[in-house]
Tab-separated table of N, CA and C in Angstrom:
chain	number	residue	atom	x	y	z
M	143	MET	N	0.848	-1.177	0.000
M	143	MET	CA	0.000	0.000	0.000
M	143	MET	C	0.893	1.239	0.000
M	144	THR	N	0.614	2.144	-0.902
M	144	THR	CA	1.401	3.371	-0.996
M	144	THR	C	0.775	4.461	-0.133
M	145	ASP	N	1.523	5.566	0.032
M	145	ASP	CA	0.991	6.691	0.795
M	145	ASP	C	-0.273	7.246	0.143
M	146	GLN	N	-0.331	7.190	-1.193
M	146	GLN	CA	-1.529	7.675	-1.880
M	146	GLN	C	-2.753	6.861	-1.493
M	147	ASP	N	-2.578	5.543	-1.305
M	147	ASP	CA	-3.693	4.680	-0.937
M	147	ASP	C	-4.204	4.989	0.468
M	148	ARG	N	-3.366	5.570	1.306
M	148	ARG	CA	-3.735	5.831	2.695
M	148	ARG	C	-4.340	7.204	2.910
M	149	ARG	N	-4.426	7.993	1.874
M	149	ARG	CA	-4.981	9.333	2.028
M	149	ARG	C	-6.419	9.245	2.520
M	150	PRO	N	-6.757	10.094	3.482
M	150	PRO	CA	-8.151	10.087	3.944
M	150	PRO	C	-9.078	10.592	2.846
M	151	GLU	N	-10.334	10.164	2.926
M	151	GLU	CA	-11.322	10.644	1.973
M	151	GLU	C	-11.477	12.144	2.150
M	152	PRO	N	-11.714	12.876	1.068
M	152	PRO	CA	-11.923	14.317	1.221
M	152	PRO	C	-13.149	14.570	2.093
M	153	ALA	N	-13.088	15.642	2.878
M	153	ALA	CA	-14.198	15.977	3.759
M	153	ALA	C	-15.434	16.313	2.926
M	154	ILE	N	-16.568	15.857	3.408
M	154	ILE	CA	-17.836	16.156	2.750
M	154	ILE	C	-18.381	17.432	3.378
M	155	GLU	N	-18.825	18.350	2.551
M	155	GLU	CA	-19.380	19.607	3.052
M	155	GLU	C	-20.677	19.332	3.817
M	156	GLY	N	-20.837	19.990	4.954
M	156	GLY	CA	-22.023	19.816	5.779
M	156	GLY	C	-23.275	20.379	5.131
M	157	LYS	N	-24.428	19.875	5.591
M	157	LYS	CA	-25.724	20.355	5.113
M	157	LYS	C	-26.508	20.900	6.305
M	158	PRO	N	-27.172	22.029	6.126
M	158	PRO	CA	-27.980	22.557	7.228
M	158	PRO	C	-29.197	21.672	7.507
M	159	THR	N	-29.659	21.736	8.719
M	159	THR	CA	-30.827	20.948	9.127
M	159	THR	C	-32.001	21.175	8.186
M	160	SER	N	-32.216	22.405	7.782
M	160	SER	CA	-33.382	22.740	6.949
M	160	SER	C	-33.323	22.116	5.556
M	161	ALA	N	-32.158	21.703	5.105
M	161	ALA	CA	-32.018	21.171	3.744
M	161	ALA	C	-32.789	19.880	3.534
M	162	SER	N	-33.008	19.115	4.595
M	162	SER	CA	-33.694	17.834	4.426
M	162	SER	C	-34.946	17.700	5.284
M	163	ARG	N	-35.291	18.731	6.041
M	163	ARG	CA	-36.489	18.698	6.898
M	163	ARG	C	-37.714	18.415	6.033
M	164	THR	N	-38.601	17.540	6.501
M	164	THR	CA	-39.737	17.086	5.699
M	164	THR	C	-40.992	16.969	6.550
M	165	THR	N	-42.144	17.224	5.947
M	165	THR	CA	-43.437	16.952	6.579
M	165	THR	C	-44.249	16.083	5.637
M	166	LEU	N	-44.765	14.990	6.170
M	166	LEU	CA	-45.636	14.087	5.427
M	166	LEU	C	-47.010	14.181	6.080
M	167	SER	N	-48.058	14.412	5.300
M	167	SER	CA	-49.414	14.526	5.853
M	167	SER	C	-50.311	13.478	5.221
M	168	HIS	N	-51.230	12.948	6.056
M	168	HIS	CA	-52.101	11.868	5.590
M	168	HIS	C	-53.398	11.904	6.388
M	169	ILE	N	-54.541	11.749	5.706
M	169	ILE	CA	-55.831	11.648	6.404
M	169	ILE	C	-56.065	10.187	6.765
M	170	MET	N	-56.393	9.950	8.025
M	170	MET	CA	-56.622	8.588	8.509
M	170	MET	C	-58.041	8.139	8.147
M	171	THR	N	-58.155	6.923	7.630
M	171	THR	CA	-59.450	6.385	7.210
M	171	THR	C	-59.770	5.116	7.989
M	172	ALA	N	-60.948	4.577	7.755
M	172	ALA	CA	-61.390	3.370	8.463
M	172	ALA	C	-60.436	2.196	8.239
M	173	SER	N	-59.776	2.156	7.098
M	173	SER	CA	-58.851	1.038	6.836
M	173	SER	C	-57.589	1.112	7.698
M	174	ASP	N	-57.382	2.234	8.392
M	174	ASP	CA	-56.210	2.410	9.244
M	174	ASP	C	-56.469	2.004	10.699
M	175	THR	N	-57.689	1.589	11.017
M	175	THR	CA	-58.056	1.383	12.425
M	175	THR	C	-57.693	0.007	12.961
M	176	ASN	N	-57.574	-0.034	14.287
M	176	ASN	CA	-57.353	-1.290	15.008
M	176	ASN	C	-58.689	-1.766	15.588
M	177	LEU	N	-58.662	-2.778	16.431
M	177	LEU	CA	-59.888	-3.335	17.004
M	177	LEU	C	-60.572	-2.394	17.988
M	178	LEU	N	-59.878	-1.374	18.438
M	178	LEU	CA	-60.467	-0.401	19.370
M	178	LEU	C	-61.119	0.772	18.638
M	179	GLY	N	-60.967	0.801	17.309
M	179	GLY	CA	-61.568	1.870	16.532
M	179	GLY	C	-60.695	3.104	16.398
M	180	THR	N	-59.474	3.058	16.899
M	180	THR	CA	-58.527	4.161	16.699
M	180	THR	C	-57.492	3.709	15.663
M	181	VAL	N	-56.665	4.622	15.233
M	181	VAL	CA	-55.681	4.281	14.209
M	181	VAL	C	-54.620	3.362	14.809
M	182	HIS	N	-54.323	2.321	14.091
M	182	HIS	CA	-53.348	1.313	14.514
M	182	HIS	C	-51.967	1.948	14.656
M	183	GLY	N	-51.267	1.628	15.747
M	183	GLY	CA	-49.925	2.156	15.967
M	183	GLY	C	-48.975	1.831	14.833
M	184	GLY	N	-49.155	0.673	14.205
M	184	GLY	CA	-48.302	0.285	13.088
M	184	GLY	C	-48.458	1.197	11.884
M	185	VAL	N	-49.659	1.736	11.696
M	185	VAL	CA	-49.893	2.685	10.598
M	185	VAL	C	-49.092	3.955	10.861
M	186	ILE	N	-49.125	4.430	12.103
M	186	ILE	CA	-48.368	5.626	12.469
M	186	ILE	C	-46.869	5.353	12.337
M	187	MET	N	-46.436	4.173	12.777
M	187	MET	CA	-45.007	3.825	12.679
M	187	MET	C	-44.546	3.786	11.226
M	188	LYS	N	-45.392	3.315	10.325
M	188	LYS	CA	-45.042	3.291	8.901
M	188	LYS	C	-44.871	4.711	8.374
M	189	LEU	N	-45.787	5.613	8.759
M	189	LEU	CA	-45.655	7.014	8.340
M	189	LEU	C	-44.374	7.628	8.898
M	190	VAL	N	-44.059	7.303	10.154
M	190	VAL	CA	-42.833	7.790	10.788
M	190	VAL	C	-41.612	7.309	10.003
M	191	ASP	N	-41.587	6.019	9.668
M	191	ASP	CA	-40.454	5.463	8.927
M	191	ASP	C	-40.361	6.070	7.527
M	192	ASP	N	-41.509	6.292	6.879
M	192	ASP	CA	-41.512	6.904	5.549
M	192	ASP	C	-40.927	8.311	5.587
M	193	ALA	N	-41.392	9.129	6.536
M	193	ALA	CA	-40.902	10.512	6.623
M	193	ALA	C	-39.420	10.531	6.980
M	194	ALA	N	-39.022	9.691	7.945
M	194	ALA	CA	-37.615	9.636	8.345
M	194	ALA	C	-36.744	9.162	7.186
M	195	GLY	N	-37.238	8.196	6.414
M	195	GLY	CA	-36.491	7.704	5.262
M	195	GLY	C	-36.295	8.777	4.205
M	196	ALA	N	-37.318	9.612	4.008
M	196	ALA	CA	-37.190	10.709	3.052
M	196	ALA	C	-36.119	11.689	3.516
M	197	VAL	N	-36.106	12.000	4.808
M	197	VAL	CA	-35.089	12.917	5.341
M	197	VAL	C	-33.699	12.312	5.188
M	198	ALA	N	-33.562	11.030	5.539
M	198	ALA	CA	-32.255	10.371	5.456
M	198	ALA	C	-31.742	10.356	4.017
M	199	GLY	N	-32.617	10.057	3.072
M	199	GLY	CA	-32.224	10.049	1.667
M	199	GLY	C	-31.850	11.428	1.169
M	200	ARG	N	-32.612	12.419	1.573
M	200	ARG	CA	-32.312	13.797	1.171
M	200	ARG	C	-30.991	14.264	1.769
M	201	HIS	N	-30.812	13.984	3.078
M	201	HIS	CA	-29.590	14.462	3.730
M	201	HIS	C	-28.351	13.775	3.148
M	202	SER	N	-28.448	12.461	2.949
M	202	SER	CA	-27.276	11.708	2.495
M	202	SER	C	-27.074	11.771	0.992
M	203	GLY	N	-28.089	12.222	0.261
M	203	GLY	CA	-27.970	12.320	-1.187
M	203	GLY	C	-28.071	10.982	-1.890
M	204	GLY	N	-28.793	10.040	-1.296
M	204	GLY	CA	-28.950	8.729	-1.913
M	204	GLY	C	-29.649	7.767	-0.988
M	205	PRO	N	-29.580	6.476	-1.306
M	205	PRO	CA	-30.303	5.480	-0.524
M	205	PRO	C	-29.829	5.408	0.929
M	206	ALA	N	-30.789	5.183	1.815
M	206	ALA	CA	-30.502	4.989	3.236
M	206	ALA	C	-31.518	3.990	3.774
M	207	VAL	N	-31.081	3.159	4.694
M	207	VAL	CA	-31.950	2.119	5.257
M	207	VAL	C	-32.120	2.330	6.755
M	208	THR	N	-33.275	1.910	7.258
M	208	THR	CA	-33.545	2.009	8.692
M	208	THR	C	-32.658	1.023	9.431
M	209	ALA	N	-31.881	1.516	10.390
M	209	ALA	CA	-31.028	0.651	11.202
M	209	ALA	C	-31.674	0.358	12.552
M	210	SER	N	-32.345	1.361	13.134
M	210	SER	CA	-33.028	1.151	14.412
M	210	SER	C	-34.055	2.244	14.635
M	211	MET	N	-34.990	1.946	15.529
M	211	MET	CA	-35.982	2.925	15.951
M	211	MET	C	-35.919	2.981	17.464
M	212	ASP	N	-35.738	4.179	17.995
M	212	ASP	CA	-35.676	4.385	19.438
M	212	ASP	C	-36.903	5.151	19.910
M	213	GLU	N	-37.312	4.868	21.099
M	213	GLU	CA	-38.254	5.718	21.811
M	213	GLU	C	-39.495	6.100	21.026
M	214	MET	N	-40.133	5.161	20.347
M	214	MET	CA	-41.413	5.484	19.703
M	214	MET	C	-42.414	5.665	20.821
M	215	VAL	N	-42.928	6.871	20.946
M	215	VAL	CA	-43.853	7.206	22.022
M	215	VAL	C	-45.183	7.636	21.413
M	216	PHE	N	-46.272	7.031	21.901
M	216	PHE	CA	-47.614	7.424	21.505
M	216	PHE	C	-48.206	8.223	22.659
M	217	LEU	N	-48.532	9.472	22.417
M	217	LEU	CA	-49.010	10.362	23.473
M	217	LEU	C	-50.525	10.453	23.549
M	218	ALA	N	-51.195	10.246	22.426
M	218	ALA	CA	-52.656	10.320	22.376
M	218	ALA	C	-53.127	9.492	21.188
M	219	PRO	N	-54.343	8.952	21.264
M	219	PRO	CA	-54.842	8.166	20.128
M	219	PRO	C	-55.136	9.053	18.920
M	220	VAL	N	-55.013	8.447	17.751
M	220	VAL	CA	-55.354	9.099	16.489
M	220	VAL	C	-56.653	8.458	16.021
M	221	ARG	N	-57.566	9.284	15.519
M	221	ARG	CA	-58.896	8.794	15.136
M	221	ARG	C	-59.108	8.869	13.631
M	222	VAL	N	-60.074	8.107	13.175
M	222	VAL	CA	-60.477	8.198	11.772
M	222	VAL	C	-60.893	9.637	11.504
M	223	GLY	N	-60.449	10.182	10.401
M	223	GLY	CA	-60.757	11.566	10.052
M	223	GLY	C	-59.698	12.547	10.514
M	224	ASP	N	-58.731	12.088	11.288
M	224	ASP	CA	-57.648	12.984	11.684
M	224	ASP	C	-56.703	13.186	10.509
M	225	LEU	N	-56.239	14.421	10.377
M	225	LEU	CA	-55.182	14.740	9.428
M	225	LEU	C	-53.880	14.658	10.224
M	226	VAL	N	-53.041	13.687	9.883
M	226	VAL	CA	-51.797	13.443	10.614
M	226	VAL	C	-50.642	14.080	9.850
M	227	HIS	N	-49.830	14.827	10.588
M	227	HIS	CA	-48.629	15.448	10.023
M	227	HIS	C	-47.422	14.814	10.710
M	228	VAL	N	-46.525	14.269	9.921
M	228	VAL	CA	-45.311	13.654	10.453
M	228	VAL	C	-44.149	14.553	10.032
M	229	ARG	N	-43.538	15.213	11.021
M	229	ARG	CA	-42.440	16.149	10.758
M	229	ARG	C	-41.133	15.499	11.163
M	230	ALA	N	-40.170	15.533	10.259
M	230	ALA	CA	-38.903	14.847	10.508
M	230	ALA	C	-37.730	15.720	10.111
M	231	GLN	N	-36.621	15.537	10.826
M	231	GLN	CA	-35.388	16.250	10.495
M	231	GLN	C	-34.191	15.427	10.949
M	232	CYS	N	-33.059	15.687	10.313
M	232	CYS	CA	-31.813	15.029	10.695
M	232	CYS	C	-31.244	15.773	11.907
M	233	ASN	N	-31.063	15.041	13.013
M	233	ASN	CA	-30.548	15.651	14.243
M	233	ASN	C	-29.040	15.508	14.396
M	234	TRP	N	-28.489	14.415	13.855
M	234	TRP	CA	-27.077	14.091	14.100
M	234	TRP	C	-26.595	13.175	12.989
M	235	THR	N	-25.305	13.262	12.673
M	235	THR	CA	-24.718	12.338	11.703
M	235	THR	C	-23.405	11.792	12.238
M	236	GLY	N	-23.136	10.554	11.860
M	236	GLY	CA	-21.840	9.941	12.093
M	236	GLY	C	-21.139	9.819	10.747
M	237	ARG	N	-20.323	8.782	10.588
M	237	ARG	CA	-19.639	8.593	9.313
M	237	ARG	C	-20.624	8.183	8.215
M	238	SER	N	-21.469	7.192	8.518
M	238	SER	CA	-22.451	6.737	7.535
M	238	SER	C	-23.861	6.659	8.117
M	239	SER	N	-24.010	7.024	9.370
M	239	SER	CA	-25.323	6.934	10.010
M	239	SER	C	-25.870	8.313	10.339
M	240	MET	N	-27.190	8.349	10.498
M	240	MET	CA	-27.897	9.599	10.785
M	240	MET	C	-29.001	9.311	11.781
M	241	GLU	N	-29.171	10.179	12.776
M	241	GLU	CA	-30.348	10.087	13.630
M	241	GLU	C	-31.375	11.066	13.091
M	242	ILE	N	-32.573	10.555	12.876
M	242	ILE	CA	-33.683	11.367	12.390
M	242	ILE	C	-34.706	11.472	13.518
M	243	GLY	N	-35.037	12.692	13.888
M	243	GLY	CA	-36.066	12.941	14.890
M	243	GLY	C	-37.393	13.165	14.203
M	244	VAL	N	-38.456	12.582	14.782
M	244	VAL	CA	-39.778	12.668	14.164
M	244	VAL	C	-40.809	13.085	15.210
M	245	ARG	N	-41.653	14.013	14.840
M	245	ARG	CA	-42.773	14.453	15.681
M	245	ARG	C	-44.058	14.192	14.902
M	246	VAL	N	-45.043	13.580	15.555
M	246	VAL	CA	-46.319	13.255	14.924
M	246	VAL	C	-47.396	14.157	15.525
M	247	LEU	N	-48.114	14.868	14.654
M	247	LEU	CA	-49.191	15.768	15.073
M	247	LEU	C	-50.486	15.324	14.406
M	248	ALA	N	-51.613	15.579	15.062
M	248	ALA	CA	-52.910	15.233	14.469
M	248	ALA	C	-53.890	16.375	14.707
M	249	GLU	N	-54.740	16.588	13.707
M	249	GLU	CA	-55.819	17.573	13.825
M	249	GLU	C	-57.024	17.008	13.096
M	250	ARG	N	-58.220	17.440	13.495
M	250	ARG	CA	-59.437	17.001	12.810
M	250	ARG	C	-59.442	17.590	11.400
M	251	TRP	N	-59.784	16.795	10.437
M	251	TRP	CA	-59.742	17.219	9.046
M	251	TRP	C	-60.715	18.355	8.756
M	252	ASN	N	-61.811	18.451	9.528
M	252	ASN	CA	-62.859	19.431	9.232
M	252	ASN	C	-62.964	20.534	10.285
M	253	GLU	N	-61.933	20.704	11.097
M	253	GLU	CA	-61.942	21.746	12.120
M	253	GLU	C	-60.702	22.615	11.963
M	254	SER	N	-60.765	23.817	12.470
M	254	SER	CA	-59.610	24.704	12.375
M	254	SER	C	-58.924	24.847	13.730
M	255	THR	N	-58.903	23.770	14.489
M	255	THR	CA	-58.211	23.772	15.781
M	255	THR	C	-56.742	23.421	15.559
M	256	PRO	N	-55.888	23.866	16.451
M	256	PRO	CA	-54.458	23.558	16.276
M	256	PRO	C	-54.182	22.054	16.358
M	257	ALA	N	-53.175	21.634	15.630
M	257	ALA	CA	-52.755	20.236	15.678
M	257	ALA	C	-52.175	19.931	17.054
M	258	GLN	N	-52.408	18.694	17.521
M	258	GLN	CA	-51.920	18.238	18.822
M	258	GLN	C	-50.824	17.199	18.593
M	259	GLN	N	-49.749	17.278	19.376
M	259	GLN	CA	-48.708	16.257	19.248
M	259	GLN	C	-49.250	14.939	19.793
M	260	VAL	N	-49.148	13.878	18.981
M	260	VAL	CA	-49.661	12.563	19.372
M	260	VAL	C	-48.568	11.507	19.445
M	261	GLY	N	-47.352	11.858	19.045
M	261	GLY	CA	-46.279	10.879	19.104
M	261	GLY	C	-44.945	11.471	18.721
M	262	SER	N	-43.896	10.696	19.006
M	262	SER	CA	-42.545	11.085	18.602
M	262	SER	C	-41.680	9.841	18.530
M	263	ALA	N	-40.596	9.955	17.792
M	263	ALA	CA	-39.676	8.827	17.650
M	263	ALA	C	-38.313	9.328	17.186
M	264	TYR	N	-37.320	8.481	17.418
M	264	TYR	CA	-35.970	8.717	16.902
M	264	TYR	C	-35.567	7.466	16.149
M	265	LEU	N	-35.103	7.645	14.922
M	265	LEU	CA	-34.681	6.536	14.094
M	265	LEU	C	-33.240	6.748	13.669
M	266	VAL	N	-32.512	5.653	13.505
M	266	VAL	CA	-31.157	5.713	12.986
M	266	VAL	C	-31.184	5.075	11.599
M	267	PHE	N	-30.665	5.807	10.637
M	267	PHE	CA	-30.561	5.319	9.266
M	267	PHE	C	-29.097	5.200	8.894
M	268	ALA	N	-28.803	4.249	8.024
M	268	ALA	CA	-27.458	4.091	7.474
M	268	ALA	C	-27.532	4.359	5.976
M	269	ALA	N	-26.662	5.218	5.496
M	269	ALA	CA	-26.573	5.476	4.064
M	269	ALA	C	-25.842	4.301	3.425
M	270	VAL	N	-26.354	3.827	2.293
M	270	VAL	CA	-25.752	2.677	1.623
M	270	VAL	C	-25.497	2.980	0.151
M	271	ASP	N	-24.489	2.289	-0.400
M	271	ASP	CA	-24.192	2.433	-1.825
M	271	ASP	C	-24.989	1.391	-2.610
M	272	ALA	N	-24.721	1.291	-3.895
M	272	ALA	CA	-25.461	0.373	-4.772
M	272	ALA	C	-25.292	-1.088	-4.363
M	273	ASP	N	-24.206	-1.409	-3.658
M	273	ASP	CA	-23.967	-2.781	-3.207
M	273	ASP	C	-24.459	-3.028	-1.787
M	274	GLY	N	-25.113	-2.013	-1.193
M	274	GLY	CA	-25.638	-2.162	0.160
M	274	GLY	C	-24.614	-1.931	1.256
M	275	ARG	N	-23.433	-1.433	0.892
M	275	ARG	CA	-22.391	-1.151	1.889
M	275	ARG	C	-22.527	0.282	2.393
M	276	PRO	N	-22.139	0.524	3.642
M	276	PRO	CA	-22.225	1.889	4.176
M	276	PRO	C	-21.421	2.865	3.331
M	277	ARG	N	-21.952	4.070	3.205
M	277	ARG	CA	-21.253	5.130	2.487
M	277	ARG	C	-21.278	6.391	3.353
M	278	PRO	N	-20.296	7.261	3.179
M	278	PRO	CA	-20.219	8.468	4.017
M	278	PRO	C	-21.401	9.415	3.797
M	279	VAL	N	-21.760	10.123	4.865
M	279	VAL	CA	-22.817	11.135	4.790
M	279	VAL	C	-22.244	12.494	5.185
M	280	PRO	N	-22.845	13.557	4.681
M	280	PRO	CA	-22.371	14.886	5.093
M	280	PRO	C	-22.741	15.161	6.551
M	281	PRO	N	-21.924	15.919	7.244
M	281	PRO	CA	-22.303	16.308	8.602
M	281	PRO	C	-23.566	17.170	8.555
M	282	VAL	N	-24.371	17.087	9.611
M	282	VAL	CA	-25.522	17.980	9.713
M	282	VAL	C	-25.054	19.251	10.414
M	283	VAL	N	-25.531	20.379	9.924
M	283	VAL	CA	-25.156	21.673	10.499
M	283	VAL	C	-26.399	22.266	11.166
M	284	PRO	N	-26.465	22.180	12.509
M	284	PRO	CA	-27.624	22.759	13.209
M	284	PRO	C	-27.693	24.265	12.965
M	285	GLU	N	-28.905	24.762	12.739
M	285	GLU	CA	-29.072	26.180	12.399
M	285	GLU	C	-29.609	27.022	13.551
M	286	SER	N	-30.475	26.468	14.360
M	286	SER	CA	-31.107	27.237	15.432
M	286	SER	C	-30.679	26.672	16.787
M	287	ASP	N	-31.029	27.367	17.845
M	287	ASP	CA	-30.754	26.852	19.189
M	287	ASP	C	-31.468	25.527	19.408
M	288	ARG	N	-32.681	25.400	18.882
M	288	ARG	CA	-33.432	24.139	18.997
M	288	ARG	C	-32.688	23.016	18.266
M	289	ASP	N	-32.187	23.307	17.062
M	289	ASP	CA	-31.420	22.313	16.311
M	289	ASP	C	-30.158	21.909	17.070
M	290	LYS	N	-29.493	22.877	17.694
M	290	LYS	CA	-28.280	22.581	18.468
M	290	LYS	C	-28.599	21.699	19.662
M	291	ARG	N	-29.717	21.979	20.350
M	291	ARG	CA	-30.124	21.136	21.478
M	291	ARG	C	-30.437	19.720	21.000
M	292	ARG	N	-31.160	19.597	19.892
M	292	ARG	CA	-31.487	18.271	19.349
M	292	ARG	C	-30.218	17.508	18.964
M	293	HIS	N	-29.244	18.213	18.423
M	293	HIS	CA	-27.970	17.599	18.058
M	293	HIS	C	-27.272	17.057	19.305
M	294	GLN	N	-27.244	17.836	20.371
M	294	GLN	CA	-26.604	17.388	21.619
M	294	GLN	C	-27.361	16.205	22.227
M	295	GLU	N	-28.697	16.261	22.221
M	295	GLU	CA	-29.492	15.146	22.743
M	295	GLU	C	-29.249	13.875	21.925
M	296	ALA	N	-29.109	14.033	20.614
M	296	ALA	CA	-28.855	12.876	19.745
M	296	ALA	C	-27.519	12.222	20.083
M	297	GLN	N	-26.513	13.033	20.406
M	297	GLN	CA	-25.218	12.476	20.796
M	297	GLN	C	-25.349	11.663	22.092
M	298	ILE	N	-26.170	12.120	23.014
M	298	ILE	CA	-26.415	11.371	24.254
M	298	ILE	C	-27.107	10.049	23.940
M	299	ARG	N	-28.134	10.084	23.081
M	299	ARG	CA	-28.824	8.843	22.710
M	299	ARG	C	-27.865	7.867	22.041
M	300	ARG	N	-26.970	8.369	21.184
M	300	ARG	CA	-25.992	7.500	20.518
M	300	ARG	C	-25.085	6.841	21.548
M	301	THR	N	-24.595	7.621	22.513
M	301	THR	CA	-23.749	7.067	23.572
M	301	THR	C	-24.488	5.959	24.315
M	302	HIS	N	-25.755	6.170	24.611
M	302	HIS	CA	-26.556	5.159	25.319
M	302	HIS	C	-26.783	3.917	24.454
M	303	ARG	N	-27.052	4.129	23.147
M	303	ARG	CA	-27.235	2.971	22.249
M	303	ARG	C	-25.981	2.110	22.217
M	304	LEU	N	-24.814	2.757	22.078
M	304	LEU	CA	-23.550	2.012	22.014
M	304	LEU	C	-23.258	1.305	23.333
M	305	ALA	N	-23.515	1.971	24.463
M	305	ALA	CA	-23.279	1.353	25.771
M	305	ALA	C	-24.214	0.162	25.970
M	306	ARG	N	-25.469	0.291	25.580
M	306	ARG	CA	-26.440	-0.811	25.703
M	306	ARG	C	-25.991	-1.995	24.844
M	307	ARG	N	-25.585	-1.717	23.600
M	307	ARG	CA	-25.137	-2.781	22.701
M	307	ARG	C	-23.931	-3.521	23.290
M	308	ARG	N	-22.969	-2.736	23.829
M	308	ARG	CA	-21.767	-3.319	24.437
M	308	ARG	C	-22.122	-4.182	25.646
M	309	ALA	N	-23.010	-3.693	26.514
M	309	ALA	CA	-23.397	-4.429	27.722
M	309	ALA	C	-24.110	-5.730	27.365
M	310	ILE	N	-24.986	-5.696	26.371
M	310	ILE	CA	-25.690	-6.910	25.955
M	310	ILE	C	-24.714	-7.919	25.361
M	311	LYS	N	-23.786	-7.444	24.544
M	311	LYS	CA	-22.784	-8.337	23.948
M	311	LYS	C	-21.955	-9.014	25.037
M	312	GLU	N	-21.512	-8.232	26.021
M	312	GLU	CA	-20.726	-8.804	27.122
M	312	GLU	C	-21.538	-9.826	27.913
M	313	LEU	N	-22.796	-9.546	28.183
M	313	LEU	CA	-23.648	-10.482	28.918
M	313	LEU	C	-23.821	-11.775	28.129
M	314	ARG	N	-24.045	-11.669	26.842
M	314	ARG	CA	-24.210	-12.870	26.008
M	314	ARG	C	-22.921	-13.689	25.955
M	315	GLU	N	-21.776	-13.004	25.891
M	315	GLU	CA	-20.507	-13.716	25.877
M	315	GLU	C	-20.290	-14.459	27.203
M	316	ARG	N	-20.599	-13.799	28.325
M	316	ARG	CA	-20.475	-14.462	29.637
M	316	ARG	C	-21.431	-15.661	29.717
M	317	SER	N	-22.660	-15.482	29.243
M	317	SER	CA	-23.642	-16.558	29.285
M	317	SER	C	-23.170	-17.739	28.434
M	318	ALA	N	-22.642	-17.444	27.263
M	318	ALA	CA	-22.150	-18.514	26.371
M	318	ALA	C	-20.984	-19.237	27.026
M	319	ALA	N	-20.095	-18.497	27.693
M	319	ALA	CA	-18.950	-19.108	28.376
M	319	ALA	C	-19.408	-20.024	29.500
M	320	GLU	N	-20.563	-19.715	30.096
M	320	GLU	CA	-21.102	-20.529	31.178
M	320	GLU	C	-21.989	-21.661	30.649
M	321	GLY	N	-22.104	-21.739	29.329
M	321	GLY	CA	-22.885	-22.809	28.717
M	321	GLY	C	-24.373	-22.524	28.645
M	322	ILE	N	-24.770	-21.305	28.840
M	322	ILE	CA	-26.178	-20.938	28.772
M	322	ILE	C	-26.524	-20.646	27.310
M	323	GLU	N	-27.485	-21.404	26.806
M	323	GLU	CA	-27.908	-21.242	25.403
M	323	GLU	C	-28.727	-19.981	25.225
M	324	ASP	N	-28.636	-19.398	24.035
M	324	ASP	CA	-29.426	-18.189	23.732
M	324	ASP	C	-30.841	-18.567	23.404
């Protein structure tokens, strides 16, 4: 390997948070309901993943896949006839991964009352090339104080995800060493 082969990849120019921020809106219908007559959580989760995927693709400039979903929280039920708005933005980036924050709001389709927050989630996406291998992503550039706070919170969540993964791996290794089957 020559010195030329060891050169680091050129730095990718950062993108502001607003460059990939997205809102997806959808009216909930009877086909979206669960046995209780409210909108099925899985329907909301699909909208969350769709909006987050659009942000990840926009931010990274190409394909990105869902790697994990953290903290999906449902705050209030969504009903048939609600107009659901799923707002998503890139909060943090690593080398090839991105944390996308998502807020879910709902309002009655035929009323002029303010939308109410009904859920939130954090998803991690990995940018991939044509062969499905990780590819570099541009850094996210927080623009507002709120964006800066979200960026810092995302770094904390990443630290916790990595620590949890490490602790589980160590526990499984100890269990395997003791002959405990998974």
